[in-house]
Amino acid sequence: MSMILSIQNVVKRYQKHTAVDNVSFDVPKGSVFGLLGPNGAGKTSLIRMITTITAPDEGQIFLDGQKLNAESPNLIGYMPEERGLYKKMKVGEHLLYLAQLKGLSPANARKEIDVWLEKFEITDWWSKKVEDLSKGMQQKIQFIATVVHRPKLLILDEPFTGLDPINSNLIKDEIAALNASGISIIFSTHRMEQVEEMCDHIVLINRGKNVLQGEVKTIKNEYKQNLFQVETASELPDDFRNRFQISGEEKNKVTVRLESDSEAERLLRYLLDQKVRIQRFEELLPTFNEIFIARVGETA
Amino acid sequence: MSKLKLIFKREYLTRVRKTSFIVGTLLAPLLLLVYMLVIVGLSTYQGGEALKVAVLDEGKMIGQLPDEKGVRFQTPQGKTLEQLKQEALEGKYDGVLQVPAITNLDYKNLSLYYHSDKKLAPEAKERIESRISKKVRDFKIDSLKLERKKLEALDTKISIDPEKITPGGEDQSEFTVGIGLAIGGIMSFIMFFMMTMYGQMVMRSVMEEKTNRIVEVIMSSVKPFQLMLGKILGAGAVGLTQVLIWIVLSGAVWFIMMPFMAGSGDPAQMQEAMQQAQASGVDPEEAQGMGLKLIEELQRQNWWALAGAFVVFFLGGYFIYSSLFAAVGSAMSDDMGESQSLVLPIMLPIMLAFYLIAFAGWRNPDSGLMVFASLFPLTSPIVMPFRMAFNPPMWQVILSLVLVVGSAFFFVWLSGRIYRVGILLYGKKVTFKEIGKWLFYKS
């Protein structure tokens, strides 16, 4: 699998601390990649280097196989967490300006902007001033500005903060559509439920260091504790509690810890043999929130 | 299109298209005119009604007195001091001026008594004193039977007309100096105005981008230096546009005014103007001569050299200060109060240069301090254009130009290094010491 982005032993130091400390990871082409970490972990420092706002003190960054260069910014669409627009500018002019800064010709920019305005059904906003728009409306404009130049890599830093559920879903759908069309996406966040929902790969940064990385599925499997939950409609057999290690019990629900996941079959067969009426039987995988807390706790 | 050009275009167009720019450009000269008229008006303000003064001429030397500006003399006959005082109390007069008789014509001092409960304003006092002094002088001349014509011949008016020893040198009459002062003063003022106004415009714009948080979006497309330079160039072009409009406007006004001043205008209007001049006691010939002299003097100025130097000084000074303002703007947090302490050190040299001209420069444009200030790059953009109207030595002008252009490059570079760090730094109060450290950061 080829990589859209390759971070190799990158170090970024500031006066008193090392913000990014020898971090390496790869972002596969076409993936939705989660860049995770608590506040102050070095996510923004890392993103600023990828977007060529700053340069690494050590290490190298490759975008689509090429070392970062003057053309790189045009291949990236970046929506920072701290974002804003020129309040006094008109929506159309503003988008034209930002699109041209990304290397589009005026005619081309105009065409692309029109496509997006139509998609969001806001073509009549062209000559509205930014300051006359609501916060949610401004976010939409911001999103268009980020993707209008058809970047190969989209970097979204906490893209859903400040969005209502409707707009949030709208943007989510657009992100999915962009990803389906082949655009790779880096998704920086500390909100774990979004990671599970959207990402296929992640890297977890803590205190400037890479503490966990890989495919979401694999990581979840690695961190699973072979917990199985059984929901029953009848009483459990008397010797059930002697045969299996119980890690939690609620009304009609019992969680069992097994030696390995191949034991699951044995458990299920036993229950069937005992004529227990099973309503639900599932493996409990750890949430990313748990993995996150566990890993960050370990490395703190 | 290059990114710098795009930034420049945006910075320029968004400003020029603002109604505030159009209104400001057209109104500023008007406001300046009104401001000057108000100042002139204030300085000649008379303060209420004319003072009514009854003169008690005890020595019969004064006779009738013509009314003065702000003072009206009355000489009631056959009344005693006590009667007049009573009338003053009743409000018929503001005061009674008692002029005692002169007992000895050799006396050089004469005290008058002003009887009134109201305070006599210094200006009115001076007027009365000089008026009575003239009358007493006339009285003495008559009494001593002196010949008036011969006495007048004693007064000789002296004026110095400088002449160059080297032939072909510039003749500097008092008039030339006056015009030099006016031109130099105007140029310095425009310079001062432009540098502070447009410099701070750049600063506000930088701060706006930072507090708006748009800067991070822009930074992901362009280099910080490009953004800063584009902003400085854009705002500077707005300033030049404004000056250009003013030059065209004043050129138009000059064109309309010239026929009147040269005396070749519409004869009927000229006639009227002359009659007015006669009525106000100015010799029309002299007035016309003055007008011609003014035109001649203005035409003799080397406008191309002045304009060329002005543009270079404007650009140099503007780049120096706007880049400094941009650097300071980038270092500021959202807190406006704290920003003042960062702005002050930048404003200081500008203010000093301006005060130097206002309080010392016009007395002697070639003093050592003025020469230094006209070479030092932080003050020269304001001081040198002022001195230029007085034909300073060529080497000084050239040295000053070289220094200002060199410094402009230096300060833009310096500010760029501060700007690139400051613009991405949030929520931190910044000291000058810290800004100093930024200079040495690797990019």
XYZ file of C-alpha atoms in Angstrom, chain A residues 80-279:
200
model
C -7.207 24.421 11.802
C -8.966 24.116 15.117
C -8.565 27.860 15.580
C -10.144 29.065 12.395
C -11.585 32.251 11.088
C -12.390 34.322 8.062
C -12.050 37.949 7.093
C -15.235 39.399 8.545
C -15.600 42.258 6.086
C -15.120 40.242 2.923
C -17.859 38.888 0.756
C -18.252 35.112 0.752
C -17.531 34.726 -2.967
C -14.482 36.972 -2.973
C -13.184 35.313 0.128
C -13.413 31.840 -1.365
C -11.861 33.074 -4.609
C -8.975 34.557 -2.681
C -8.263 31.440 -0.648
C -8.647 29.175 -3.697
C -6.182 31.255 -5.679
C -3.733 31.189 -2.792
C -3.867 27.429 -3.215
C -2.829 27.810 -6.833
C -6.144 27.699 -8.711
C -6.627 30.020 -11.662
C -9.422 32.594 -11.176
C -11.684 30.862 -13.705
C -11.043 27.431 -12.242
C -11.552 28.697 -8.707
C -14.851 30.240 -9.685
C -16.019 26.963 -11.200
C -15.072 24.865 -8.183
C -16.632 27.314 -5.751
C -19.889 27.274 -7.674
C -19.972 23.471 -7.468
C -19.642 23.587 -3.692
C -22.097 26.427 -3.187
C -24.625 24.465 -5.203
C -23.917 21.301 -3.247
C -24.653 23.122 0.013
C -27.538 25.022 -1.632
C -26.084 28.385 -0.713
C -25.452 29.963 -4.114
C -27.204 33.145 -2.945
C -24.506 33.712 -0.325
C -21.950 34.834 -2.915
C -22.241 38.547 -2.165
C -23.087 38.254 1.518
C -20.527 39.559 3.942
C -18.925 36.951 6.161
C -19.836 38.888 9.302
C -23.529 38.639 8.372
C -23.398 34.844 8.489
C -24.079 32.741 11.566
C -21.279 30.728 13.111
C -22.519 27.499 11.557
C -22.777 29.144 8.147
C -19.227 30.423 8.476
C -18.076 26.882 9.237
C -19.531 25.715 5.960
C -17.629 28.425 4.104
C -14.521 27.410 6.001
C -15.010 23.826 4.923
C -15.440 24.808 1.282
C -12.283 26.899 1.487
C -10.433 23.843 2.797
C -11.448 21.485 0.016
C -12.062 23.759 -2.981
C -8.647 23.130 -4.566
C -9.158 19.335 -4.569
C -6.300 18.523 -2.193
C -4.805 15.063 -2.069
C -4.591 15.235 1.689
C -7.168 16.825 3.932
C -6.194 17.739 7.484
C -9.086 18.499 9.783
C -8.333 19.651 13.296
C -11.389 19.116 15.502
C -13.709 19.786 12.575
C -16.954 19.404 14.474
C -16.441 21.797 17.344
C -19.040 24.521 17.217
C -21.255 22.708 14.722
C -24.853 21.784 15.447
C -25.849 18.136 14.825
C -27.391 18.901 11.432
C -24.353 20.708 10.049
C -22.119 18.225 11.766
C -23.764 15.393 9.845
C -23.637 17.367 6.628
C -19.895 17.854 6.959
C -19.448 14.237 8.045
C -21.187 13.053 4.884
C -19.039 15.331 2.740
C -15.896 14.033 4.398
C -17.025 10.467 3.670
C -17.792 11.385 0.053
C -14.389 13.048 -0.365
C -12.719 9.990 1.102
C -14.657 7.743 -1.258
C -13.361 9.834 -4.167
C -9.810 8.994 -3.118
C -8.802 11.877 -0.888
C -6.827 10.874 2.189
C -7.928 12.463 5.423
C -6.086 13.189 8.636
C -8.460 13.757 11.430
C -7.022 15.330 14.550
C -9.111 15.044 17.658
C -9.278 14.073 21.278
C -12.904 12.921 20.964
C -12.650 9.165 20.813
C -16.186 8.282 19.759
C -15.479 10.117 16.486
C -12.364 8.022 15.942
C -14.255 4.758 16.154
C -16.911 6.124 13.877
C -14.692 7.489 11.148
C -11.080 6.365 11.210
C -9.470 3.248 9.838
C -5.955 4.059 11.038
C -4.697 6.030 14.003
C -1.611 7.308 15.713
C -1.702 8.280 19.358
C 0.676 11.020 20.471
C 1.403 11.806 24.082
C 3.952 14.321 25.356
C 5.442 14.639 21.903
C 5.979 10.925 21.532
C 4.272 8.348 19.375
C 2.747 5.876 21.820
C 0.423 3.828 19.662
C -0.248 3.419 15.984
C -1.836 1.108 13.496
C -5.126 -0.021 12.029
C -8.143 0.611 14.205
C -9.347 -3.005 13.918
C -5.938 -4.431 14.822
C -5.494 -2.137 17.781
C -8.893 -3.009 19.119
C -8.057 -6.693 18.828
C -4.738 -6.183 20.525
C -6.352 -4.469 23.429
C -9.247 -6.772 23.841
C -9.408 -8.725 27.055
C -11.519 -11.622 25.741
C -14.574 -10.334 27.457
C -17.869 -11.814 26.385
C -21.262 -10.689 27.454
C -24.253 -12.967 27.600
C -27.804 -11.738 27.989
C -30.201 -14.463 29.003
C -33.945 -14.878 29.434
C -33.634 -17.761 31.885
C -31.583 -18.510 34.984
C -27.937 -19.479 34.566
C -26.974 -23.031 35.645
C -25.685 -23.339 39.194
C -22.122 -24.382 38.365
C -21.726 -21.612 35.728
C -19.931 -19.352 38.191
C -17.462 -22.118 39.049
C -16.649 -22.978 35.464
C -16.061 -19.433 34.163
C -14.345 -16.324 35.426
C -17.027 -13.688 35.895
C -15.861 -10.087 35.518
C -19.209 -8.370 35.849
C -22.841 -9.134 36.443
C -26.043 -7.206 36.022
C -29.641 -8.263 35.888
C -29.869 -10.962 33.158
C -26.429 -9.945 31.925
C -23.143 -11.519 32.736
C -19.673 -10.664 31.487
C -17.169 -13.484 31.281
C -13.430 -13.275 30.913
C -11.995 -16.118 28.833
C -8.464 -17.392 28.372
C -8.599 -16.746 24.632
C -11.281 -15.968 22.104
C -11.339 -19.591 20.947
C -12.851 -20.352 24.338
C -15.973 -18.486 23.195
C -17.192 -21.536 21.352
C -16.904 -23.661 24.493
C -18.845 -21.077 26.483
C -21.610 -20.863 23.948
C -21.857 -24.631 23.557
C -22.044 -25.064 27.343
C -24.868 -22.556 27.597
C -26.772 -24.253 24.769
C -26.259 -27.646 26.340
C -27.640 -26.349 29.618
C -30.716 -25.132 27.745
C -30.147 -21.526 28.711
C -32.264 -19.174 26.624
C -29.803 -16.731 25.130
C -30.959 -13.318 23.957
